[in-house]
PDB file of C-alpha atoms in Angstrom:
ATOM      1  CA  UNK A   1      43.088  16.747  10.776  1.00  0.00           C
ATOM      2  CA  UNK A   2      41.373  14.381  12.969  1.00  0.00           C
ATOM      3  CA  UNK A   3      37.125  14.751  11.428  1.00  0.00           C
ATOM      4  CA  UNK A   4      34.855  15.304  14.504  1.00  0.00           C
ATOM      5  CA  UNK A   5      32.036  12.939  14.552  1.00  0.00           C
ATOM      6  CA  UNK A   6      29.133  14.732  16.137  1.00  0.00           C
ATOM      7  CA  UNK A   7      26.233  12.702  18.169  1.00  0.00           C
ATOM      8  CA  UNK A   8      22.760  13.058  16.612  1.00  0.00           C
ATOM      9  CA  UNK A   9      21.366  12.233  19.895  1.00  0.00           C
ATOM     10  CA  UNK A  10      23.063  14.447  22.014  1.00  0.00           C
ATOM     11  CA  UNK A  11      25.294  16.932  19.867  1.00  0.00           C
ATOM     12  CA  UNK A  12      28.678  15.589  21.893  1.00  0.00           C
ATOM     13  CA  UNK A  13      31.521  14.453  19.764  1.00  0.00           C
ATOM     14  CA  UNK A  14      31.459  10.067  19.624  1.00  0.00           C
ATOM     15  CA  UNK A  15      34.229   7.686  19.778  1.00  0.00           C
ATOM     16  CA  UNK A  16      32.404   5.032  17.108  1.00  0.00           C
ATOM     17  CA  UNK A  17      29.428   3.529  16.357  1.00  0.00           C
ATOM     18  CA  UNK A  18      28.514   0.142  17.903  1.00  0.00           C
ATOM     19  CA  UNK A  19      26.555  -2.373  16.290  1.00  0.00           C
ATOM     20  CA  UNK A  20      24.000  -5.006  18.261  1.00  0.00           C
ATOM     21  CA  UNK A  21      22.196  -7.185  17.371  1.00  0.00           C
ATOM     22  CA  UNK A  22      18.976  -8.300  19.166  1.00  0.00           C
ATOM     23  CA  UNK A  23      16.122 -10.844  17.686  1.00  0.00           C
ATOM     24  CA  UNK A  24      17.726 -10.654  14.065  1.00  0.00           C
ATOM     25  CA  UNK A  25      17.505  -6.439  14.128  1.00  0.00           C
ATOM     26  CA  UNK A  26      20.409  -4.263  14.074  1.00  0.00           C
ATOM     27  CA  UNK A  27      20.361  -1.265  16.657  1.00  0.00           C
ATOM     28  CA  UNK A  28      22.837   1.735  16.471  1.00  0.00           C
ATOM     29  CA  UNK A  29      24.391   3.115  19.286  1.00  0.00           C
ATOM     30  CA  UNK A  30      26.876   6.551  19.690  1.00  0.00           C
ATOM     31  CA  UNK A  31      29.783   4.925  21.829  1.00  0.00           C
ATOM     32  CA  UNK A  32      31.383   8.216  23.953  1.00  0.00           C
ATOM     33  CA  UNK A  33      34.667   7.327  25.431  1.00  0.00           C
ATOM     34  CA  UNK A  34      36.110   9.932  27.939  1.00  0.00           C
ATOM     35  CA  UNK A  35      39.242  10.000  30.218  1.00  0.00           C
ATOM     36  CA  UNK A  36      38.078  11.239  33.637  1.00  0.00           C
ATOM     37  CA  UNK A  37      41.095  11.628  36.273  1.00  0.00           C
ATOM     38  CA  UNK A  38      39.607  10.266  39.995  1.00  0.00           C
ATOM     39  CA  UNK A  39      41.598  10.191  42.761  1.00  0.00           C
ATOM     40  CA  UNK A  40      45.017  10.462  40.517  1.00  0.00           C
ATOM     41  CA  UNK A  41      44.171   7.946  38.653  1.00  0.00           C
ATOM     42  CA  UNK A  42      42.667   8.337  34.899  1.00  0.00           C
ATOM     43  CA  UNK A  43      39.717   6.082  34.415  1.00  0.00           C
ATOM     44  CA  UNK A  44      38.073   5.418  30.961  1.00  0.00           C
ATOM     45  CA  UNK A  45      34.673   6.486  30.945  1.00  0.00           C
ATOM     46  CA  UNK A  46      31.918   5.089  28.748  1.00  0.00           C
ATOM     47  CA  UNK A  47      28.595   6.413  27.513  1.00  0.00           C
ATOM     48  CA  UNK A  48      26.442   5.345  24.894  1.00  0.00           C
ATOM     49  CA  UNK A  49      23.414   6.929  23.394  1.00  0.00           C
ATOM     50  CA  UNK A  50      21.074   5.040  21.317  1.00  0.00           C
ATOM     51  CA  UNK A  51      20.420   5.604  17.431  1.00  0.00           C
ATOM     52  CA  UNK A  52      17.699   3.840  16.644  1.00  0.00           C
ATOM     53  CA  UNK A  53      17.449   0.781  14.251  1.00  0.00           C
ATOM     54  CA  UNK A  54      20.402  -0.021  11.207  1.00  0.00           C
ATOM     55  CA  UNK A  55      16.894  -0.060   8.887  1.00  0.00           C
ATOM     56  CA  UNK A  56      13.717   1.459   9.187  1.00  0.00           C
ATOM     57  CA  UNK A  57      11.588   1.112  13.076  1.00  0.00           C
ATOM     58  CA  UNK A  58       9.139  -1.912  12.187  1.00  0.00           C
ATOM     59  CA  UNK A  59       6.297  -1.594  15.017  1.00  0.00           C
ATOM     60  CA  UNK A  60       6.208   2.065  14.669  1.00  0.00           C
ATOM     61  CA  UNK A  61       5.887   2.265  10.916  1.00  0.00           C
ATOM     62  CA  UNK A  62       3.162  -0.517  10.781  1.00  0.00           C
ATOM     63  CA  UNK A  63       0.940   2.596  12.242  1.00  0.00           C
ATOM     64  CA  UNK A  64       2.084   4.432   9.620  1.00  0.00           C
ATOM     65  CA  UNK A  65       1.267   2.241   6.847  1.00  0.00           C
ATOM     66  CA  UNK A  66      -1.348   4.321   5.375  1.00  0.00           C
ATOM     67  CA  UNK A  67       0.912   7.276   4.326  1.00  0.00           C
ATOM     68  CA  UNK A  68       3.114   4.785   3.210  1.00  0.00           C
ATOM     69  CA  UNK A  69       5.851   5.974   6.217  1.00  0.00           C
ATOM     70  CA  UNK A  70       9.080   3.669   7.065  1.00  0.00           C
ATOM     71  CA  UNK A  71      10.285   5.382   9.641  1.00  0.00           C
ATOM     72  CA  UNK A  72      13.988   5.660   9.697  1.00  0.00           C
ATOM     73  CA  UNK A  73      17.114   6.238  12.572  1.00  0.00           C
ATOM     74  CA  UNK A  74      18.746   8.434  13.193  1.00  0.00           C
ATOM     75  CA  UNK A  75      22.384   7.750  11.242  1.00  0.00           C
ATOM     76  CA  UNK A  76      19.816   7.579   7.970  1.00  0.00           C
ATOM     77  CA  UNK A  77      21.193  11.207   6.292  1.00  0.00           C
ATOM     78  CA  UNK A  78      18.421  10.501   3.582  1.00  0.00           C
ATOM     79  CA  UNK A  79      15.178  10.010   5.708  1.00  0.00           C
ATOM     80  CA  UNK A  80      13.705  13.024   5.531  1.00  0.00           C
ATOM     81  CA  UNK A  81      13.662  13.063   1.838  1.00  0.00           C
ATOM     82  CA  UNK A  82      12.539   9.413   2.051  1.00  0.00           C
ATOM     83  CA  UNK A  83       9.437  10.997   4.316  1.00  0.00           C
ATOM     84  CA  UNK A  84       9.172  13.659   1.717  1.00  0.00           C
ATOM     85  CA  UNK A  85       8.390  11.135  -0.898  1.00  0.00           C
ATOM     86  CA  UNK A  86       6.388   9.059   0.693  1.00  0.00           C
ATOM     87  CA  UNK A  87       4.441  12.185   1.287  1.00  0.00           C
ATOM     88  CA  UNK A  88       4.211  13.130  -2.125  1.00  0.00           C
ATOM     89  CA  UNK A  89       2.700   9.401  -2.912  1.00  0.00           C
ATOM     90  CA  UNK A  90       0.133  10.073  -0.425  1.00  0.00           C
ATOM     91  CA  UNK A  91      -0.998  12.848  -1.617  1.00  0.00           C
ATOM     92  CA  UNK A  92      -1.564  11.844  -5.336  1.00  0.00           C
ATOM     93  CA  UNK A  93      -3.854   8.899  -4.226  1.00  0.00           C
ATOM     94  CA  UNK A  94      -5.358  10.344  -0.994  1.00  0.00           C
ATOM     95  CA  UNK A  95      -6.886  13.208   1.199  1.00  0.00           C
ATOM     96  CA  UNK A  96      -9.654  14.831   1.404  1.00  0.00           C
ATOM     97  CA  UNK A  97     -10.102  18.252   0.739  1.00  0.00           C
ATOM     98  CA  UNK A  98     -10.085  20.089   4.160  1.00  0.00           C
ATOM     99  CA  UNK A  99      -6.555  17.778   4.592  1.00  0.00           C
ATOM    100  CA  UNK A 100      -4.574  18.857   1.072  1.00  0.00           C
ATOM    101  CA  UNK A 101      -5.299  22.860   1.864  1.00  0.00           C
ATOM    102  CA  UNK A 102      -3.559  22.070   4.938  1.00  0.00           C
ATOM    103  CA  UNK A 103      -1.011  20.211   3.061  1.00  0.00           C
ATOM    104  CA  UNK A 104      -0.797  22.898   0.688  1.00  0.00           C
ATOM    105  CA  UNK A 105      -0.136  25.450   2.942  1.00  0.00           C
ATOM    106  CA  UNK A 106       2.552  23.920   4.903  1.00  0.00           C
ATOM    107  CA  UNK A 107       4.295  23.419   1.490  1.00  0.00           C
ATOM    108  CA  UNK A 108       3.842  26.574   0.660  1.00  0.00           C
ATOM    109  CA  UNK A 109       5.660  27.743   4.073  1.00  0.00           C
ATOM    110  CA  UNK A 110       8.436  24.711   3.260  1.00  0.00           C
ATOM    111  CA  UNK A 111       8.886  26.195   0.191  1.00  0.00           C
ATOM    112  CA  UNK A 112       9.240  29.745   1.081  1.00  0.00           C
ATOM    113  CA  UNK A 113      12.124  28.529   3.816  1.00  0.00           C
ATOM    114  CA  UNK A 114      14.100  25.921   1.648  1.00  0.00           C
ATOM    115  CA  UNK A 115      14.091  29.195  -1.058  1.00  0.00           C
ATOM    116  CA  UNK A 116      15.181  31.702   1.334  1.00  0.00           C
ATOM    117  CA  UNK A 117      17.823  29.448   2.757  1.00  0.00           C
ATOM    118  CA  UNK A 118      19.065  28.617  -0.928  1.00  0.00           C
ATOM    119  CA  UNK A 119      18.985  32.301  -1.730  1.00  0.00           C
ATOM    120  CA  UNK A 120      21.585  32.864   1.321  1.00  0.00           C
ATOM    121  CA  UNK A 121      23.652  30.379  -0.058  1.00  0.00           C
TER     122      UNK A 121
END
């Protein structure tokens, strides 16, 4: 069976990923390829949707230095456990008070979901 590789862009199946490189970065992009028939002819059609960087977004995470945030693409399966951690290290060396209870109770709420969902499971 042929394994249907779904676009995390726009949820349509892809053909492959494409690889550029521009100024010594890698960028990601979803290559569709469909056959369109016009005027009895069938024509290759090509879309492409962007993924973000191979690595970790540079200019944007510089803003997020203080929480100690790479942010990631989107064909990186692992980032949001990566964001969880880096989380986690913020929290045991800053915050304020007002900012952890509010921390605290969206963990709370995580918590309840991720427990609910395993439950199902």
């Amino acid at each position: 069976m042929v394994e249907v590789r779904v676009c995390p862009r726009c949820g349509l199946p892809y053909s492959y990923i494409e690889r550029r490189v521009i100024g010594g970065r890698v960028y990601l992009y979803a290559v569709h390829i469909t056959k369109v028939k016009e005027g009895g002819k069938s024509k290759r059609r090509v879309r492409k949707c962007y993924l973000g960087p191979e690595d970790s977004y540079e200019y944007v995470s510089m803003m997020h230095e203080r929480e100690g945030l790479r942010l990631k693409g989107l064909m990186n399966r692992e980032r949001i456990i990566e964001y969880l951690d880096a989380i986690i290290r913020y929290i045991e060396t800053n915050g304020n008070e007002e900012t952890l209870r509010k921390i605290k109770n969206r963990l709370e709420r995580a918590l309840d979901i991720v427990n609910a969902k395993l439950s199902k499971a």
